[in-house]
Short mmCIF file of C-alpha atoms and ligand atoms in Angstrom, two decimals:
data_model
loop_
_atom_site.label_atom_id
_atom_site.label_comp_id
_atom_site.label_asym_id
_atom_site.label_seq_id
_atom_site.Cartn_x
_atom_site.Cartn_y
_atom_site.Cartn_z
CA MET A 1 -13.46 6.73 13.33
CA PRO A 2 -9.93 4.93 12.53
CA PRO A 3 -7.98 6.66 9.86
CA PRO A 4 -8.97 6.16 6.15
CA GLU A 5 -8.08 2.50 5.29
CA LYS A 6 -5.63 2.47 2.49
CA ILE A 7 -6.19 0.30 -0.29
CA ILE A 8 -3.39 -1.48 -2.59
CA GLY A 9 -4.40 -2.36 -5.92
CA ILE A 10 -2.81 -5.20 -7.87
CA VAL A 11 -2.44 -4.91 -11.50
CA GLY A 12 -1.07 -6.46 -14.61
CA LYS A 13 -1.71 -8.87 -16.97
CA THR A 14 -2.79 -12.17 -17.18
CA ASN A 15 0.25 -15.14 -15.37
CA VAL A 16 2.89 -12.69 -14.43
CA GLY A 17 1.82 -13.83 -11.07
CA LYS A 18 -0.83 -10.95 -9.67
CA SER A 19 -2.98 -13.66 -7.69
CA THR A 20 0.25 -15.58 -6.45
CA LEU A 21 1.71 -12.12 -5.00
CA PHE A 22 -1.54 -11.67 -3.43
CA SER A 23 -2.76 -14.68 -1.68
CA VAL A 24 0.95 -14.74 -0.49
CA MET A 25 0.32 -11.42 0.78
CA THR A 26 -2.63 -12.31 2.57
CA LEU A 27 -1.10 -15.41 4.05
CA LEU A 28 0.07 -15.44 7.99
CA PRO A 29 3.45 -16.61 8.46
CA VAL A 30 3.02 -18.18 11.46
CA LYS A 31 -0.42 -19.64 12.82
CA ILE A 32 -1.91 -16.75 14.93
CA ALA A 33 -4.95 -17.37 17.38
CA ASN A 34 -8.08 -15.52 16.98
CA HIS A 35 -7.07 -13.91 13.67
CA PRO A 36 -9.97 -12.65 12.07
CA PHE A 37 -9.69 -14.02 7.79
CA THR A 38 -7.44 -12.31 5.89
CA THR A 39 -9.38 -12.74 2.60
CA ILE A 40 -12.91 -10.81 3.00
CA GLU A 41 -13.49 -11.29 -0.75
CA PRO A 42 -12.17 -14.03 -3.09
CA ASN A 43 -10.22 -11.09 -4.74
CA ILE A 44 -10.20 -8.39 -1.42
CA GLY A 45 -7.72 -9.13 1.25
CA VAL A 46 -5.47 -8.02 4.38
CA GLY A 47 -1.87 -7.96 4.17
CA HIS A 48 0.50 -6.64 6.49
CA VAL A 49 3.08 -3.38 6.76
CA ARG A 50 6.27 -4.49 8.88
CA VAL A 51 8.02 -2.00 11.33
CA ARG A 52 10.07 -2.34 14.45
CA CYS A 53 7.36 -2.34 17.13
CA ALA A 54 7.82 0.71 19.43
CA HIS A 55 7.02 -1.60 22.57
CA THR A 56 10.98 -2.81 21.72
CA GLU A 57 12.20 0.79 22.20
CA ILE A 58 10.42 1.63 25.32
CA GLY A 59 12.17 -1.45 27.13
CA LEU A 60 8.48 -3.13 27.06
CA PRO A 61 8.44 -7.19 26.92
CA ARG A 62 5.91 -7.15 24.47
CA CYS A 63 2.75 -5.71 22.82
CA ASP A 64 -1.01 -6.79 22.21
CA PRO A 65 -2.42 -5.44 19.04
CA ARG A 66 -5.84 -5.46 18.16
CA ALA A 67 -5.56 -5.86 14.96
CA GLY A 68 -2.23 -7.39 12.95
CA PHE A 69 0.15 -8.70 15.14
CA CYS A 70 4.04 -8.69 16.64
CA ILE A 71 6.53 -11.69 16.20
CA SER A 72 9.90 -10.76 17.39
CA GLY A 73 9.60 -7.05 17.92
CA GLU A 74 8.42 -6.98 14.53
CA ARG A 75 4.89 -5.61 14.08
CA PHE A 76 2.50 -5.89 10.96
CA ILE A 77 0.03 -3.56 10.85
CA PRO A 78 -3.11 -4.74 8.43
CA VAL A 79 -3.44 -3.13 4.94
CA LYS A 80 -6.36 -3.75 2.47
CA ILE A 81 -5.31 -5.21 -0.72
CA ILE A 82 -7.27 -6.29 -4.22
CA ASP A 83 -6.03 -8.20 -6.96
CA VAL A 84 -7.62 -6.41 -9.88
CA ALA A 85 -9.00 -8.17 -12.88
CA GLY A 86 -6.07 -9.01 -15.29
CA LEU A 87 -4.99 -6.10 -17.62
CA ILE A 88 -4.59 -6.59 -21.71
CA PRO A 89 -3.03 -4.45 -23.87
CA GLY A 90 -5.72 -1.86 -25.43
CA ALA A 91 -8.11 -2.68 -22.50
CA SER A 92 -8.23 1.50 -22.55
CA MET A 93 -9.89 1.52 -25.80
CA GLY A 94 -13.04 -0.72 -23.90
CA ARG A 95 -11.89 -4.25 -24.82
CA GLY A 96 -12.20 -6.45 -22.01
CA LEU A 97 -12.32 -3.41 -19.49
CA GLY A 98 -15.31 -4.55 -17.56
CA ASN A 99 -16.90 -2.54 -14.58
CA LYS A 100 -15.82 -4.77 -12.13
CA PHE A 101 -11.65 -3.94 -12.93
CA MET A 102 -12.99 0.14 -12.84
CA ASP A 103 -14.15 -0.32 -9.23
CA ASP A 104 -11.48 -1.94 -8.15
CA LEU A 105 -8.89 0.42 -9.78
CA ARG A 106 -10.85 3.54 -9.06
CA GLN A 107 -10.76 2.59 -5.21
CA ALA A 108 -7.03 2.02 -5.01
CA ASP A 109 -4.65 4.54 -3.35
CA VAL A 110 -1.57 3.11 -5.04
CA LEU A 111 -0.78 0.54 -7.32
CA ILE A 112 1.25 -2.23 -7.51
CA HIS A 113 2.27 -3.28 -10.75
CA VAL A 114 2.81 -6.79 -11.65
CA VAL A 115 5.35 -7.49 -14.74
CA ASP A 116 7.21 -10.48 -15.39
CA ALA A 117 10.36 -10.21 -14.97
CA SER A 118 11.95 -13.35 -16.10
CA GLY A 119 10.32 -12.88 -19.35
CA SER A 120 8.44 -15.45 -20.21
CA THR A 121 4.67 -14.40 -21.09
CA ASP A 122 3.82 -12.72 -24.03
CA LEU A 123 1.93 -9.86 -24.29
CA GLU A 124 -1.24 -11.44 -24.86
CA GLY A 125 -0.23 -13.38 -21.10
CA ASN A 126 0.58 -16.46 -22.18
CA PRO A 127 3.33 -18.52 -21.02
CA ALA A 128 6.65 -18.28 -23.18
CA ALA A 129 10.27 -19.09 -22.51
CA PRO A 130 12.41 -17.36 -20.10
CA GLY A 131 13.88 -14.47 -21.44
CA THR A 132 11.91 -14.21 -24.65
CA HIS A 133 9.89 -11.17 -23.73
CA ASP A 134 10.72 -7.60 -22.75
CA PRO A 135 9.05 -6.99 -19.53
CA VAL A 136 9.94 -3.40 -19.91
CA GLU A 137 7.51 -2.87 -23.03
CA GLU A 138 5.26 -4.99 -20.88
CA ALA A 139 5.34 -2.01 -18.20
CA GLU A 140 5.42 0.68 -20.64
CA ASN A 141 2.17 -0.63 -22.13
CA ILE A 142 0.43 -1.14 -19.11
CA LEU A 143 1.34 2.29 -17.56
CA HIS A 144 -0.23 3.83 -20.87
CA GLU A 145 -3.55 1.95 -20.44
CA ILE A 146 -3.89 3.09 -16.95
CA ASN A 147 -3.22 6.65 -18.00
CA GLU A 148 -5.74 6.28 -20.44
CA TRP A 149 -8.12 5.12 -18.27
CA PHE A 150 -7.74 8.16 -15.85
CA LYS A 151 -7.39 10.52 -19.12
CA ASN A 152 -10.83 8.73 -20.18
CA ILE A 153 -12.83 8.79 -17.37
CA ILE A 154 -11.57 11.98 -15.91
CA THR A 155 -12.61 14.19 -19.48
CA ARG A 156 -16.20 12.29 -18.90
CA ILE A 157 -16.51 13.73 -15.51
CA TRP A 158 -15.04 17.05 -16.60
CA GLU A 159 -17.37 17.36 -19.59
CA SER A 160 -20.23 15.82 -17.95
CA LYS A 161 -21.14 17.36 -14.29
CA ILE A 162 -17.73 19.85 -13.98
CA SER A 163 -17.06 22.39 -17.40
CA ARG A 164 -20.90 24.01 -17.18
CA PHE A 165 -20.78 24.74 -13.80
CA LEU A 166 -17.10 26.11 -13.12
CA ALA A 167 -18.47 29.64 -14.66
CA SER A 168 -20.73 30.23 -11.62
CA THR A 169 -18.57 28.47 -8.29
CA GLN A 170 -17.00 30.08 -5.96
CA ALA A 171 -15.14 26.90 -5.05
CA PRO A 172 -13.51 25.52 -8.22
CA LEU A 173 -11.33 23.18 -6.32
CA ASP A 174 -14.02 21.56 -4.32
CA LEU A 175 -15.98 20.99 -7.13
CA ILE A 176 -13.72 19.23 -9.00
CA THR A 177 -12.18 17.47 -5.59
CA GLN A 178 -16.13 16.19 -5.24
CA ASN A 179 -16.71 15.14 -8.57
CA LEU A 180 -13.27 12.98 -8.69
CA SER A 181 -13.89 11.67 -5.27
CA GLY A 182 -15.05 8.41 -6.03
CA LEU A 183 -11.79 7.80 -8.16
CA SER A 184 -10.33 7.86 -4.61
CA VAL A 185 -8.20 11.25 -4.86
CA ARG A 186 -8.52 13.84 -2.46
CA ARG A 187 -8.26 17.94 -2.50
CA GLN A 188 -4.78 17.95 -1.62
CA HIS A 189 -4.02 15.32 -4.93
CA VAL A 190 -6.02 17.86 -6.99
CA ILE A 191 -4.01 20.88 -5.98
CA GLU A 192 -0.77 19.34 -6.46
CA ALA A 193 -1.85 17.71 -10.33
CA ILE A 194 -2.92 21.15 -11.54
CA LYS A 195 0.97 22.19 -10.22
CA LYS A 196 2.48 18.85 -12.01
CA ALA A 197 0.63 19.72 -15.13
CA GLY A 198 1.87 23.39 -15.16
CA LEU A 199 -1.90 24.82 -14.95
CA GLU A 200 -1.81 26.85 -12.40
CA ASP A 201 -2.17 30.43 -13.88
CA LYS A 202 -4.61 29.36 -16.14
CA PRO A 203 -8.27 29.57 -15.25
CA PHE A 204 -10.56 26.50 -15.06
CA LYS A 205 -12.65 27.69 -17.48
CA ASN A 206 -10.02 28.18 -19.96
CA TRP A 207 -9.11 24.62 -19.85
CA SER A 208 -9.23 22.78 -23.33
CA LEU A 209 -9.05 19.15 -23.63
CA THR A 210 -5.55 18.51 -23.85
CA ASP A 211 -5.36 20.98 -20.24
CA VAL A 212 -7.90 18.05 -18.77
CA ALA A 213 -5.66 15.21 -20.52
CA ASP A 214 -2.52 16.76 -18.67
CA PHE A 215 -4.40 17.42 -15.64
CA ALA A 216 -5.49 13.74 -15.66
CA VAL A 217 -2.11 12.07 -16.13
CA SER A 218 -0.57 14.62 -13.57
CA LEU A 219 -3.83 13.14 -11.09
CA ARG A 220 -2.81 9.70 -11.88
CA GLU A 221 0.82 10.64 -11.64
CA VAL A 222 0.12 12.00 -7.24
CA GLY A 223 -3.38 10.39 -6.51
CA LYS A 224 -2.14 6.81 -7.78
CA PRO A 225 1.26 6.61 -7.68
CA ILE A 226 2.61 3.18 -9.79
CA LEU A 227 4.96 0.81 -7.88
CA ILE A 228 6.49 -2.16 -10.51
CA ALA A 229 6.78 -5.63 -8.55
CA ALA A 230 9.87 -6.92 -10.97
CA ASN A 231 8.25 -10.94 -10.16
CA LYS A 232 9.87 -14.19 -10.53
CA ILE A 233 13.09 -13.19 -9.59
CA ASP A 234 13.95 -17.00 -8.80
CA ILE A 235 14.54 -17.34 -12.38
CA PRO A 236 18.04 -16.59 -13.11
CA VAL A 237 17.69 -14.65 -16.68
CA ALA A 238 15.02 -11.85 -14.42
CA VAL A 239 18.67 -10.24 -12.93
CA GLU A 240 18.57 -8.48 -16.92
CA TYR A 241 15.13 -7.32 -17.19
CA VAL A 242 15.56 -5.76 -13.25
CA ARG A 243 18.54 -3.96 -14.23
CA ALA A 244 17.10 -3.02 -16.97
CA LEU A 245 13.33 -2.07 -15.44
CA LYS A 246 15.38 0.05 -13.13
CA LYS A 247 16.76 2.19 -15.31
CA ARG A 248 13.94 2.75 -17.44
CA PHE A 249 11.40 3.81 -14.51
CA GLY A 250 13.91 4.88 -11.64
CA GLU A 251 15.23 2.60 -8.84
CA GLU A 252 12.78 3.54 -6.45
CA ASN A 253 9.65 2.67 -8.79
CA VAL A 254 10.96 -0.83 -9.39
CA VAL A 255 10.81 -3.74 -6.56
CA PRO A 256 12.25 -6.88 -7.70
CA VAL A 257 10.31 -9.65 -6.26
CA SER A 258 9.35 -13.72 -6.04
CA ALA A 259 5.91 -14.15 -5.14
CA LEU A 260 6.41 -18.10 -5.47
CA GLY A 261 9.77 -17.70 -3.04
CA GLU A 262 7.81 -16.01 -0.57
CA TYR A 263 4.73 -18.51 -0.74
CA ILE A 264 7.06 -21.10 -0.27
CA LEU A 265 8.90 -19.65 2.67
CA ARG A 266 5.43 -18.86 3.99
CA LYS A 267 3.90 -22.13 4.01
CA ALA A 268 6.79 -23.62 5.23
CA GLY A 269 6.90 -21.23 7.77
CA GLN A 270 3.15 -21.96 9.12
CA GLY A 271 3.64 -25.68 8.76
CA GLY A 272 6.65 -25.32 11.37
CA LEU A 273 9.12 -26.24 9.16
CA ILE A 274 11.31 -23.30 9.44
CA GLU A 275 11.67 -20.21 11.17
CA TYR A 276 11.01 -17.01 8.46
CA ILE A 277 9.64 -13.74 9.08
CA PRO A 278 8.32 -11.95 6.06
CA GLY A 279 10.64 -9.47 4.49
CA ASP A 280 14.15 -11.07 6.71
CA PRO A 281 17.03 -12.04 4.80
CA MET A 282 17.19 -15.44 5.58
CA PHE A 283 15.55 -18.27 7.60
CA ARG A 284 16.14 -21.00 9.45
CA ILE A 285 15.41 -24.85 9.01
CA LYS A 286 14.18 -26.08 12.69
CA ASP A 287 14.51 -30.03 11.79
CA SER A 288 15.92 -31.21 8.93
CA SER A 289 14.80 -34.48 8.67
CA ARG A 290 11.13 -33.44 8.51
CA LEU A 291 12.30 -31.89 5.33
CA THR A 292 12.07 -34.49 2.04
CA SER A 293 14.95 -33.71 -0.11
CA ASP A 294 12.27 -32.49 -2.88
CA GLN A 295 11.62 -29.52 -0.26
CA LEU A 296 15.17 -28.78 1.04
CA LYS A 297 16.49 -28.44 -2.90
CA VAL A 298 13.27 -25.72 -3.05
CA LEU A 299 14.60 -23.96 0.26
CA LYS A 300 18.09 -24.22 -1.22
CA LEU A 301 17.26 -22.74 -4.55
CA ILE A 302 14.64 -19.70 -2.62
CA GLU A 303 17.97 -19.23 -0.71
CA ASP A 304 20.82 -19.19 -3.81
CA ASN A 305 18.66 -17.36 -6.78
CA VAL A 306 16.12 -15.01 -4.32
CA LEU A 307 17.77 -14.41 -0.86
CA LYS A 308 21.69 -14.32 -1.57
CA GLN A 309 20.87 -12.68 -4.44
CA TYR A 310 18.61 -10.16 -4.11
CA GLY A 311 18.52 -9.95 0.07
CA SER A 312 14.82 -11.01 0.24
CA THR A 313 12.07 -12.63 -1.21
CA GLY A 314 10.83 -8.72 -1.74
CA VAL A 315 6.97 -9.25 -0.66
CA GLN A 316 7.00 -7.18 2.26
CA GLN A 317 9.70 -4.59 0.68
CA LEU A 318 7.30 -4.18 -1.84
CA LEU A 319 3.92 -3.24 0.59
CA ASN A 320 5.89 -1.15 2.53
CA HIS A 321 7.62 0.81 0.22
CA ALA A 322 4.01 1.40 -1.19
CA VAL A 323 2.99 2.58 2.72
CA PHE A 324 5.14 4.12 3.26
CA ARG A 325 7.41 5.33 0.34
CA LYS A 326 4.49 6.03 -2.29
CA LEU A 327 1.86 6.62 -0.28
CA GLY A 328 4.14 8.53 2.54
CA LEU A 329 2.48 7.12 6.03
CA ILE A 330 3.83 7.24 9.32
CA VAL A 331 3.18 4.56 12.34
CA VAL A 332 1.29 6.16 15.23
CA TYR A 333 0.35 3.99 18.39
CA PRO A 334 -2.88 5.91 20.06
CA VAL A 335 -2.89 5.33 24.23
CA GLU A 336 -4.94 6.03 27.33
CA ASP A 337 -2.64 5.61 29.89
CA GLU A 338 0.97 7.32 28.72
CA ASN A 339 3.15 5.80 32.18
CA LYS A 340 1.76 2.14 31.27
CA PHE A 341 0.99 2.26 27.16
CA THR A 342 -2.01 0.84 27.37
CA ASP A 343 -5.35 1.20 26.65
CA HIS A 344 -8.24 1.03 29.60
CA HIS A 345 -7.96 -3.05 29.91
CA GLY A 346 -4.25 -2.91 30.07
CA ASN A 347 -3.33 -3.91 26.53
CA ILE A 348 -0.04 -2.31 25.48
CA LEU A 349 0.15 -0.70 22.37
CA PRO A 350 -3.27 -1.77 21.07
CA ASP A 351 -3.25 0.11 18.30
CA ALA A 352 -0.84 0.95 15.25
CA TYR A 353 -2.03 3.65 13.29
CA LEU A 354 -1.38 4.53 9.50
CA VAL A 355 -1.63 8.11 9.21
CA PRO A 356 -0.45 10.52 6.66
CA ARG A 357 2.66 12.98 7.05
CA ASN A 358 1.56 16.21 8.32
CA THR A 359 -1.31 14.68 10.57
CA THR A 360 -1.68 16.97 13.44
CA ALA A 361 -2.62 15.69 17.52
CA ARG A 362 -6.06 17.35 17.02
CA GLU A 363 -6.49 14.90 13.79
CA LEU A 364 -5.47 12.14 15.37
CA ALA A 365 -7.85 12.20 18.36
CA TYR A 366 -10.54 12.48 15.60
CA MET A 367 -9.54 9.28 14.39
CA ILE A 368 -9.41 7.80 17.64
CA HIS A 369 -13.21 8.82 18.19
CA THR A 370 -15.49 11.80 17.08
CA GLU A 371 -16.19 13.10 20.97
CA LEU A 372 -12.34 12.95 21.40
CA GLY A 373 -11.78 15.18 17.96
CA GLU A 374 -14.47 17.80 19.45
CA GLY A 375 -13.59 17.30 23.22
CA PHE A 376 -9.89 17.81 22.07
CA LEU A 377 -7.77 19.48 25.62
CA TYR A 378 -4.11 18.82 24.70
CA ALA A 379 -1.96 15.56 24.03
CA VAL A 380 0.65 13.75 25.71
CA ASN A 381 3.73 12.52 24.02
CA ALA A 382 4.22 9.72 25.76
CA ARG A 383 7.46 8.19 25.51
CA SER A 384 8.56 11.99 26.68
CA LYS A 385 5.11 13.03 29.13
CA ARG A 386 5.16 16.43 27.72
CA ARG A 387 2.27 18.12 26.83
CA ILE A 388 1.65 18.89 23.08
CA GLY A 389 -1.31 21.13 21.39
CA GLU A 390 -4.04 20.47 19.14
CA ASP A 391 -1.51 21.64 16.02
CA TYR A 392 1.50 19.30 16.76
CA VAL A 393 2.52 17.59 13.85
CA LEU A 394 2.64 13.85 14.78
CA GLU A 395 6.18 11.97 14.21
CA ASN A 396 6.56 8.35 13.25
CA ASN A 397 6.36 5.85 15.96
CA ASP A 398 5.06 8.49 18.49
CA ILE A 399 2.82 7.11 20.92
CA ILE A 400 0.05 9.60 22.15
CA LYS A 401 -2.72 9.82 24.76
CA ILE A 402 -5.26 12.48 23.70
CA VAL A 403 -7.14 14.34 26.96
CA ALA A 404 -10.17 15.69 25.86
CA VAL A 405 -13.37 16.96 28.07
CA LYS A 406 -15.93 14.12 28.93
CA SER A 407 -18.58 14.14 26.43
CA ARG A 408 -22.25 14.66 28.28
CA SER A 409 -23.84 11.07 26.64
CA SER A 410 -20.46 9.30 28.46
N1 LIG B 1 9.14 -18.79 -10.77
C1 LIG B 1 8.24 -18.31 -10.69
N2 LIG B 1 7.00 -18.29 -11.09
C2 LIG B 1 6.08 -17.35 -10.77
C3 LIG B 1 5.86 -16.59 -9.28
N3 LIG B 1 4.74 -15.88 -9.00
C4 LIG B 1 3.66 -16.74 -9.84
N4 LIG B 1 4.16 -17.85 -11.03
C5 LIG B 1 3.73 -18.60 -11.61
O1 LIG B 1 2.95 -18.05 -12.42
C6 LIG B 1 2.08 -18.01 -13.23
C7 LIG B 1 1.03 -17.42 -12.99
O2 LIG B 1 0.39 -16.84 -11.82
P1 LIG B 1 -0.80 -16.22 -11.38
O3 LIG B 1 -0.82 -15.76 -10.23
O4 LIG B 1 -1.97 -17.07 -11.41
O5 LIG B 1 -0.60 -15.07 -12.35
P2 LIG B 1 -2.41 -13.93 -13.20
O6 LIG B 1 -2.68 -14.44 -13.61
O7 LIG B 1 -1.18 -12.57 -13.03
O8 LIG B 1 -3.03 -13.41 -11.24
C8 LIG B 1 1.78 -19.36 -12.27
O9 LIG B 1 2.05 -20.88 -12.99
C9 LIG B 1 2.14 -19.20 -11.24
O10 LIG B 1 2.95 -20.41 -10.53
C10 LIG B 1 7.33 -16.82 -8.93
O11 LIG B 1 7.99 -15.59 -8.26
N5 LIG B 1 8.57 -17.28 -9.76
MG1 LIG B 2 -5.25 -13.78 -11.85
#
């Protein structure tokens, strides 16, 4: 089976632009034939991370993606996105925090926390004049809510399902991991969180509730990292707030975005009015006589206030940052023919897998097909044509052919 699907959850209070961001991320930039629907359910959709496609480096004229698409050598690889229902201050205490919200949040591997960097929504999500509300405070509030929610949920599981079995189990880590698997955290996250909370030397059975709470917060940090989307940068006052957000939360945790700007560019791209590849620092107007003066004005505004100021609308950068930096995934292309870089139908680089760093050749084989994993003999690095063994650790951009013994059933 293909690599486990990674899920990106969009969170934030009301009116900051979550739904706008969700719809723009799931909007295709150009008309693409035979493309499956990008919205699965009203709040679940498919977005794409962008990388330079390997076909350009090996001198091939094109590729044939089975999922996602490739424009001008830029490969767009699908990821799942959930627009999580709005968070309100105090939600973790039980106010306004429905099951739907919990379910959405539980599934996410990484969270994009949208804040209104123009300071034009109050804490309850009511519109206000730009610059009247502090997005730093807003971000701190939501972070607090999410951590509290995680603490509550983990304490509850700990008390009801974990603590009384700790004395008798031989494998406490498995016990903990299994009981927390519904939160989409894995064994490695649990190990890292214990270390991060400074609890490695304390036997589990001696953990106090404070220890459990500390562990919960660390687990949230490693298992559900949060990236802040400082939205509405098309409104000029945002410049100051973006700076303040970066100062408070760290440069690497804040991405300035204009969801609305990206929406306009993608729509204009779909309509054939401009040439624009998501993530680009610029767009090109195809024929200005087809645009109204209002349309031209809006495009000029996006160009001046967003693209020239920030280098892009930030929406593509946000997704890439979440997947490659926060989740630490790499791209690997499995092929069946290591000379032509194709599958057995002749499709060039049909698959681009997003896999965790440190994935081995054997693990990749299992992701492609259980039989390939079980019958694994060796793999071939299609670029160098070198044989590699099962323990070979995959590198970003590797093109890999797996050689396995034929299973009896095929
Ligand atoms: N200026 C500006 N307005 C935006 C942007 N993104 C969203 N909005 C507006 O903010 C309001 C709330 O957006 P919405 O997506 O419904 O927010 P949600 O409640 O968080 O889902 C709407 O009026 C949007 O048009 C942006 O990037 N710039
Ligand atoms: Mg919404």
